[in-house]
Coordinates of C-alpha atoms and ligand atoms in Angstrom, one line a residue:
M1 CA 156.6 46.5 30.8
S2 CA 154.0 46.1 27.9
D3 CA 150.5 45.5 28.5
V4 CA 150.0 42.0 28.1
S5 CA 146.1 42.0 28.4
S6 CA 146.0 44.1 25.0
E7 CA 147.8 41.5 23.2
S8 CA 145.9 38.9 21.3
P9 CA 146.4 35.3 22.3
L10 CA 146.1 34.3 18.7
A11 CA 149.0 33.0 16.4
G12 CA 150.0 35.5 14.0
R13 CA 149.1 33.0 11.1
L14 CA 145.5 33.5 11.8
K15 CA 145.6 37.3 10.9
K16 CA 145.8 35.6 7.1
I17 CA 142.4 33.8 7.5
K18 CA 138.7 34.0 7.5
P19 CA 136.0 31.6 8.4
S20 CA 134.8 29.8 5.2
P21 CA 132.5 32.3 3.3
T22 CA 130.4 29.7 1.7
L23 CA 129.7 27.9 5.1
R24 CA 129.2 31.3 6.6
I25 CA 126.8 32.7 4.3
T26 CA 124.8 29.1 3.8
A27 CA 124.3 29.4 7.8
E28 CA 123.1 33.0 7.7
A29 CA 120.5 32.1 5.1
A30 CA 119.5 29.0 7.0
R31 CA 119.2 31.2 10.3
L32 CA 117.0 33.9 8.4
K33 CA 114.8 31.1 7.3
S34 CA 114.5 29.5 10.8
E35 CA 113.3 33.2 12.1
G36 CA 110.4 32.8 9.3
V37 CA 112.2 35.1 6.6
D38 CA 111.0 34.0 3.2
I39 CA 114.6 33.5 1.7
V40 CA 115.6 31.3 -1.1
S41 CA 118.9 30.1 -0.7
L42 CA 121.0 29.3 -3.7
A43 CA 124.2 29.4 -1.5
A44 CA 124.6 25.8 -0.2
G45 CA 127.4 23.8 -1.8
E46 CA 125.9 20.7 -0.7
P47 CA 123.3 17.9 -2.6
D48 CA 119.8 18.5 -1.5
F49 CA 119.3 14.6 -1.8
G50 CA 119.0 12.1 1.0
V51 CA 121.6 9.7 1.8
P52 CA 120.9 6.3 -0.2
E53 CA 118.8 3.8 2.0
H54 CA 121.5 1.2 1.9
V55 CA 123.9 3.5 3.3
Q56 CA 121.9 4.4 6.1
E57 CA 121.1 0.7 6.9
A58 CA 124.8 0.0 6.9
A59 CA 125.5 2.6 9.5
I60 CA 122.9 1.5 11.8
A61 CA 124.0 -1.9 11.4
S62 CA 127.6 -1.0 12.2
I63 CA 126.2 0.4 15.6
R64 CA 124.1 -2.4 16.3
D65 CA 127.1 -5.0 15.6
G66 CA 129.1 -2.8 18.1
K67 CA 131.7 -1.6 15.5
S68 CA 132.3 1.3 17.7
R69 CA 136.0 1.3 18.5
Y70 CA 138.9 3.3 17.5
T71 CA 140.0 2.3 14.1
P72 CA 143.6 2.5 12.1
S73 CA 144.2 6.1 11.7
A74 CA 144.4 5.5 7.7
G75 CA 140.9 4.0 8.0
I76 CA 139.5 0.4 8.2
P77 CA 140.9 -2.1 5.8
E78 CA 137.7 -3.0 4.1
L79 CA 137.2 0.8 3.2
R80 CA 140.6 1.4 1.6
K81 CA 140.0 -1.8 -0.5
A82 CA 136.8 -0.4 -1.5
I83 CA 138.6 2.9 -2.1
A84 CA 141.2 1.0 -4.3
Q85 CA 138.4 -0.9 -6.1
K86 CA 136.7 2.2 -6.9
L87 CA 140.0 4.0 -8.2
R88 CA 140.4 0.8 -10.3
T89 CA 136.9 0.7 -12.0
D90 CA 136.2 4.0 -12.4
N91 CA 139.6 5.6 -13.1
G92 CA 142.0 2.8 -14.3
L93 CA 144.1 3.6 -11.3
D94 CA 146.2 1.1 -9.2
Y95 CA 146.7 1.6 -5.8
T96 CA 147.5 -0.6 -3.0
P97 CA 145.4 0.1 0.3
D98 CA 148.6 1.7 1.8
E99 CA 148.6 4.3 -0.8
I100 CA 145.1 5.4 0.5
T101 CA 144.3 7.4 3.6
V102 CA 140.8 8.4 5.0
G103 CA 140.2 11.7 6.5
C104 CA 137.0 13.8 8.0
G105 CA 135.8 15.0 4.6
A106 CA 138.0 16.2 1.5
K107 CA 138.8 19.5 3.5
N108 CA 140.4 17.7 6.3
I109 CA 142.3 15.4 4.0
L110 CA 143.5 18.6 2.0
F111 CA 144.5 20.1 5.4
T112 CA 146.4 17.0 6.3
L113 CA 148.1 16.8 3.0
A114 CA 149.2 20.7 3.4
Q115 CA 150.9 19.8 6.4
V116 CA 153.0 17.1 5.4
L117 CA 153.8 18.7 2.0
F118 CA 154.2 22.5 2.8
D119 CA 157.2 23.9 4.1
P120 CA 157.2 27.7 5.2
K121 CA 157.2 30.0 2.0
D122 CA 156.7 27.2 -0.3
E123 CA 154.6 28.4 -3.1
I124 CA 151.0 26.8 -3.9
V125 CA 149.9 27.6 -7.2
I126 CA 146.0 28.1 -7.3
P127 CA 144.0 29.1 -10.5
A128 CA 141.4 31.4 -9.9
P129 CA 138.4 31.5 -9.5
Y130 CA 139.3 29.0 -6.6
W131 CA 137.4 26.8 -4.0
V132 CA 137.5 29.3 -1.1
T133 CA 139.4 27.0 1.3
Y134 CA 142.2 26.3 -0.7
P135 CA 144.5 29.9 -0.1
D136 CA 143.4 29.7 3.8
Q137 CA 144.7 26.1 4.3
A138 CA 148.1 27.5 2.5
F139 CA 148.4 30.2 5.1
L140 CA 147.3 27.8 8.0
N141 CA 150.5 25.9 7.0
D142 CA 152.6 28.8 6.3
A143 CA 153.0 28.5 2.7
R144 CA 152.2 31.1 0.1
P145 CA 149.0 30.8 -2.2
L146 CA 150.0 31.9 -5.7
M147 CA 146.7 32.6 -7.4
I148 CA 146.6 32.5 -11.3
R149 CA 143.7 33.6 -13.4
T150 CA 141.8 31.4 -15.9
R151 CA 139.8 33.0 -18.4
E152 CA 136.3 32.8 -19.6
A153 CA 137.4 32.0 -23.0
D154 CA 139.4 29.2 -21.9
G155 CA 136.3 27.9 -20.1
F156 CA 137.7 28.8 -16.7
T157 CA 140.7 26.3 -17.4
V158 CA 144.5 27.0 -16.6
H159 CA 146.1 28.0 -19.8
P160 CA 149.7 26.6 -20.0
D161 CA 151.6 29.6 -21.0
V162 CA 149.9 31.5 -17.6
L163 CA 150.9 28.5 -15.4
R164 CA 154.2 28.1 -17.1
K165 CA 155.0 31.8 -16.3
A166 CA 153.8 31.3 -12.2
V167 CA 156.0 28.4 -11.7
G168 CA 159.4 28.4 -10.7
R169 CA 161.8 26.9 -7.9
K170 CA 159.6 27.7 -5.0
T171 CA 156.5 26.2 -6.6
K172 CA 155.6 23.0 -4.1
A173 CA 152.3 22.1 -5.6
I174 CA 149.5 23.1 -8.1
I175 CA 146.0 22.6 -6.9
L176 CA 143.6 21.7 -9.6
N177 CA 139.9 21.5 -9.1
N178 CA 138.5 19.4 -11.8
P179 CA 135.4 19.6 -12.2
C180 CA 135.8 23.4 -10.4
N181 CA 133.7 24.8 -7.8
P182 CA 132.7 27.5 -8.4
T183 CA 133.2 28.0 -12.0
G184 CA 132.0 24.6 -13.2
A185 CA 135.1 24.0 -15.6
G186 CA 136.1 20.9 -16.6
Y187 CA 139.3 19.7 -18.2
T188 CA 139.9 17.5 -21.0
R189 CA 142.6 15.0 -20.9
E190 CA 144.9 17.1 -23.5
Q191 CA 144.3 20.2 -21.1
L192 CA 145.4 17.8 -18.1
E193 CA 148.4 16.6 -20.0
Q194 CA 149.7 20.2 -20.7
I195 CA 149.5 21.1 -17.2
A196 CA 151.1 17.8 -15.8
E197 CA 153.9 18.2 -18.3
I198 CA 154.7 21.6 -16.7
A199 CA 154.2 20.4 -13.1
L200 CA 156.8 17.5 -14.0
E201 CA 159.0 19.8 -15.5
C202 CA 159.4 22.0 -12.3
G203 CA 159.0 19.1 -10.0
A204 CA 155.9 20.2 -8.6
W205 CA 153.2 18.0 -6.9
I206 CA 149.8 18.0 -8.4
I207 CA 146.7 18.1 -5.8
S208 CA 143.9 17.0 -7.6
D209 CA 140.6 17.7 -6.0
E210 CA 138.1 15.4 -7.8
I211 CA 135.3 15.6 -5.4
Y212 CA 132.8 16.7 -8.2
E213 CA 134.0 13.8 -10.5
K214 CA 130.7 12.1 -10.4
I215 CA 128.4 15.4 -11.3
V216 CA 129.4 16.1 -14.7
Y217 CA 127.0 17.1 -17.7
D218 CA 126.3 16.7 -21.4
D219 CA 129.0 15.1 -23.2
F220 CA 132.0 16.0 -20.6
E221 CA 133.8 13.0 -19.9
F222 CA 136.0 13.2 -16.6
V223 CA 139.8 12.0 -16.7
A224 CA 141.6 11.3 -13.2
T225 CA 144.8 13.4 -13.6
A226 CA 146.8 10.5 -11.8
S227 CA 145.7 8.3 -14.7
L228 CA 147.3 10.3 -17.5
S229 CA 150.9 8.1 -16.9
P230 CA 152.8 6.6 -14.4
Q231 CA 155.1 9.5 -14.3
V232 CA 152.0 11.9 -13.4
K233 CA 150.7 9.4 -10.8
A234 CA 153.9 9.5 -9.1
R235 CA 153.6 13.3 -8.8
T236 CA 149.8 13.5 -8.0
I237 CA 147.9 13.4 -4.8
T238 CA 144.1 12.7 -5.7
V239 CA 141.6 14.0 -3.2
N240 CA 137.9 12.8 -3.4
G241 CA 135.2 11.9 -1.0
L242 CA 131.6 10.9 -0.8
S243 CA 130.2 14.3 0.5
K244 CA 129.0 15.0 -3.0
S245 CA 128.8 11.8 -4.8
H246 CA 126.5 10.2 -2.1
A247 CA 125.1 13.3 -0.6
M248 CA 127.0 12.5 2.4
T249 CA 128.4 16.1 3.8
G250 CA 127.5 16.0 7.2
W251 CA 128.8 12.4 7.6
R252 CA 132.5 13.8 6.8
M253 CA 134.6 11.0 4.7
G254 CA 137.3 12.2 2.3
Y255 CA 140.3 10.2 1.1
A256 CA 143.5 10.9 -0.7
A257 CA 145.7 8.1 -2.7
G258 CA 149.1 9.0 -3.7
P259 CA 152.7 7.7 -3.3
A260 CA 153.1 5.7 -0.1
E261 CA 155.6 8.3 1.4
I262 CA 153.2 11.2 1.5
I263 CA 150.0 8.9 2.3
K264 CA 152.2 7.4 5.3
A265 CA 152.9 10.9 6.7
M266 CA 149.4 11.9 6.3
T267 CA 148.2 9.0 8.3
M268 CA 150.8 9.8 10.8
V269 CA 149.5 13.3 11.3
Q270 CA 146.0 12.0 11.5
S271 CA 147.0 9.4 14.5
Q272 CA 147.9 12.6 16.1
N273 CA 145.3 14.6 15.2
I274 CA 141.6 13.1 14.6
S275 CA 142.9 9.3 15.4
N276 CA 140.2 8.0 12.9
V277 CA 137.2 8.9 10.8
T278 CA 134.0 7.8 13.0
S279 CA 133.9 4.3 12.8
T280 CA 130.2 4.0 11.4
V281 CA 130.9 6.6 8.7
Q282 CA 133.3 4.5 7.8
W283 CA 131.3 1.3 7.5
A284 CA 128.6 3.5 5.9
S285 CA 131.1 4.2 3.2
V286 CA 132.0 0.8 2.5
A287 CA 128.5 0.3 1.6
A288 CA 128.2 3.4 -0.5
L289 CA 131.4 2.8 -2.6
T290 CA 130.4 -1.0 -3.1
G291 CA 126.6 -0.9 -3.3
D292 CA 124.1 0.1 -5.8
Q293 CA 125.1 3.3 -7.4
S294 CA 121.7 3.9 -9.2
C295 CA 121.0 7.1 -6.9
L296 CA 123.7 8.7 -8.4
K297 CA 122.3 8.6 -11.6
E298 CA 119.3 10.0 -10.4
M299 CA 120.7 12.9 -8.9
V300 CA 122.8 13.7 -11.8
A301 CA 120.0 13.8 -14.1
A302 CA 118.3 16.1 -11.9
F303 CA 121.2 18.3 -11.6
Q304 CA 121.5 18.3 -15.1
Q305 CA 117.9 19.5 -15.5
R306 CA 118.4 22.1 -12.9
K307 CA 121.6 23.2 -14.5
D308 CA 120.1 23.4 -18.3
Y309 CA 117.2 25.5 -16.7
V310 CA 119.7 28.0 -14.4
V311 CA 122.3 28.8 -17.3
Q312 CA 119.2 29.5 -19.8
R313 CA 117.8 31.9 -17.5
L314 CA 120.9 33.6 -16.4
N315 CA 121.6 34.0 -19.9
G316 CA 118.5 35.5 -20.9
M317 CA 118.9 38.4 -18.2
E318 CA 120.1 41.9 -19.4
G319 CA 123.9 42.2 -19.2
I320 CA 124.5 38.5 -17.7
W321 CA 126.7 36.0 -19.4
C322 CA 126.8 32.5 -17.7
F323 CA 129.5 29.8 -18.7
E324 CA 128.0 26.6 -19.0
P325 CA 129.2 24.3 -16.4
K326 CA 130.9 20.8 -17.5
G327 CA 130.3 19.4 -13.7
A328 CA 129.6 20.2 -10.2
F329 CA 126.4 22.3 -9.1
Y330 CA 127.2 25.9 -9.3
A331 CA 126.4 28.5 -12.1
F332 CA 128.7 31.5 -11.9
P333 CA 127.3 34.2 -13.8
R334 CA 129.3 37.3 -14.7
I335 CA 127.4 40.2 -13.4
A336 CA 130.0 43.1 -13.4
H337 CA 127.4 44.9 -15.9
Y338 CA 125.7 45.9 -12.5
F339 CA 128.5 47.3 -11.0
A340 CA 128.2 51.0 -10.3
M341 CA 124.4 50.8 -10.9
V342 CA 122.2 52.2 -8.2
D343 CA 119.1 51.7 -6.6
A344 CA 116.0 53.8 -6.2
D345 CA 117.4 55.1 -2.8
G346 CA 120.8 55.9 -4.7
N347 CA 122.9 53.2 -3.2
E348 CA 125.6 52.3 -5.7
Y349 CA 126.7 48.6 -5.9
K350 CA 130.6 48.5 -6.9
D351 CA 131.3 44.7 -6.4
S352 CA 130.1 41.5 -5.8
T353 CA 130.0 41.7 -2.2
S354 CA 127.7 44.5 -2.0
L355 CA 125.5 43.2 -4.8
C356 CA 125.1 40.1 -2.8
E357 CA 123.9 42.2 -0.1
Y358 CA 121.5 43.9 -2.3
L359 CA 120.0 40.6 -3.3
L360 CA 119.6 39.3 0.0
K361 CA 117.8 42.5 1.4
Q362 CA 115.9 43.2 -1.7
A363 CA 115.1 39.9 -3.3
L364 CA 115.5 37.7 -0.2
V365 CA 117.9 35.4 -2.2
S366 CA 121.0 34.3 -0.6
V367 CA 124.2 33.7 -3.3
I368 CA 127.9 34.0 -2.7
P369 CA 129.7 36.7 -4.1
G370 CA 132.7 35.8 -6.5
A371 CA 134.8 37.8 -4.5
A372 CA 134.9 34.7 -2.0
F373 CA 136.4 32.9 -5.0
G374 CA 138.9 35.3 -6.4
G375 CA 136.4 36.3 -8.9
D376 CA 134.8 39.6 -7.9
E377 CA 132.8 40.1 -11.4
Y378 CA 130.9 37.0 -10.5
L379 CA 128.4 35.4 -8.3
R380 CA 128.0 31.7 -7.5
L381 CA 124.4 30.3 -7.6
S382 CA 124.1 26.7 -6.3
F383 CA 121.5 24.9 -8.0
A384 CA 121.5 21.9 -5.3
T385 CA 118.1 22.9 -4.7
S386 CA 114.2 22.4 -6.1
M387 CA 113.3 23.5 -9.6
D388 CA 110.5 25.6 -7.9
Q389 CA 113.2 27.2 -5.5
L390 CA 115.3 28.1 -8.5
K391 CA 112.4 29.4 -10.3
E392 CA 111.5 31.7 -7.5
G393 CA 115.3 32.6 -7.0
L394 CA 115.9 33.4 -10.4
D395 CA 112.6 35.5 -10.9
R396 CA 113.3 37.5 -7.9
I397 CA 117.2 38.2 -8.9
E398 CA 115.8 39.2 -12.4
Q399 CA 113.5 41.7 -10.9
A400 CA 115.6 43.1 -8.3
L401 CA 118.5 43.8 -11.0
S402 CA 116.2 45.1 -13.3
R403 CA 115.2 47.8 -10.6
L404 CA 119.1 49.0 -10.7
K405 CA 120.0 51.8 -13.0
P406 CA 123.6 53.2 -14.4
G407 CA 124.7 55.4 -11.4
P408 CA 127.0 58.7 -12.1
H409 CA 130.0 56.7 -12.2
Y410 CA 128.8 53.9 -14.6
D411 CA 130.8 54.6 -17.5
N412 CA 134.2 55.2 -16.2
Y413 CA 133.8 52.2 -13.9
Q414 CA 132.9 49.8 -16.7
A415 CA 135.5 50.9 -18.7
H416 CA 138.0 50.4 -15.8
L417 CA 136.8 46.9 -15.5
E418 CA 136.9 46.2 -19.3
Q419 CA 140.5 47.4 -19.1
K420 CA 141.3 44.9 -16.1
R421 CA 139.7 42.0 -18.1
F422 CA 142.2 39.1 -18.5
Ligands
PMP501 N1 136.7 20.4 -2.4 C1 135.9 21.3 -3.1 C2 136.1 21.8 -4.4 C3 134.6 21.3 -2.7 O1 133.5 22.3 -3.0 C4 134.3 20.7 -1.1 C5 132.9 21.3 -0.7 N2 132.7 21.3 0.9 C6 135.4 20.2 -0.6 C7 136.8 20.2 -1.4 C8 135.2 19.6 0.7 O2 134.4 18.6 0.7 P1 134.2 17.7 2.3 O3 134.8 18.2 3.0 O4 132.6 17.9 2.7 O5 134.4 16.5 1.9
LIG502 N1 132.3 23.3 -0.7 C1 130.9 23.8 -0.3 C2 130.7 25.1 -1.1 O1 131.8 25.4 -1.5 C3 130.7 23.3 1.1 C4 131.2 24.6 1.9 C5 132.6 24.6 2.6 O2 133.0 23.3 2.8 O3 132.9 25.7 2.4 O4 129.7 25.7 -1.0

């Protein structure tokens, strides 16, 4: 008889997944801070601004008015109408309310979408560096993530030739994140058209994660993938939410817009899962979408100033190159110059994970290793924190890195990295 007690009760698919590294590292930095450690956290993927006043008021009013019951699983009609209006005004897209469903954040919406779209062994094309959750959600739904590399030289956007080589009969979907977390890549209309053409040719769905749509810089103009043409719209599911645009990360509101058959299936899954997004959050979201948007302007202006500062500081550091983000609120500097360097005690740092540990211990700065996003030569720094913290954090990083010196394997290791460079 087999020893049942030694067998894990957990489903096999869990072997392939891990806790969200971004949430884990952010929580770890918060824990150290609460213990009195003087940490500068550049890890958090959430705006450091308050929820707009009128949104808070709408939430309180909804509770006082007794709007506290179950709602339709797709979301209250008022909210779906407000989302339809937003898509029309901002993106020139026409969706009826039954082509829209509301979930507990974009993360939950992406998961529900994976549930209704992915079959076992379907391939899901994910451009790397990618947001940490995409591959794990594919695994959790028994599909296969297929990572394709993007290059610095292409501004971290998908090169059509690379995509064309990757897609085939098994491709079920391509996940596009525009603007991209962690790279800050942003797609022009022409670039989107090239990708969409390939998706249409091979019959793949486009999952367009547009959660950072509103947080864009300089002269970058955001284009919603589904707005390219009716044909592209028919193969695209747009994912968005209020976490970033209205600083409502903890409230958990995200939505999908797409073909009615898919949206109906997602709503069915939700009816067996979450039932509905918290009623109060839905009423607050109506206010967020239909009310005054000036808070967004102020937030983006602050992000722009921080982005300019952070990128300029990073590019001024020995051996570091940092892409100028088109959107989102992360800098993604290439730090491989420091791989195979050693500290004063002779400890060698060969990857982004060990370098992050070094920065945490020796500089008391928390950042996310590029490895978590499928880009080990990089680090992700969030600039969703004050200018004072950014300055302090970057000073500390610069000093800590300057203390590293090439170790015995430096030249060989760097030559090897150069060969691997895409
Ligand atoms: N997509 C991307 C690219 C993100 O960075 C995030 C941030 N958590 C999400 C989706 C999910 O956002 P939320 O679940 O808070 O709506
Ligand atoms: N998206 C944010 C980030 O990348 C929040 C964390 C998460 O949802 O994983 O940091």
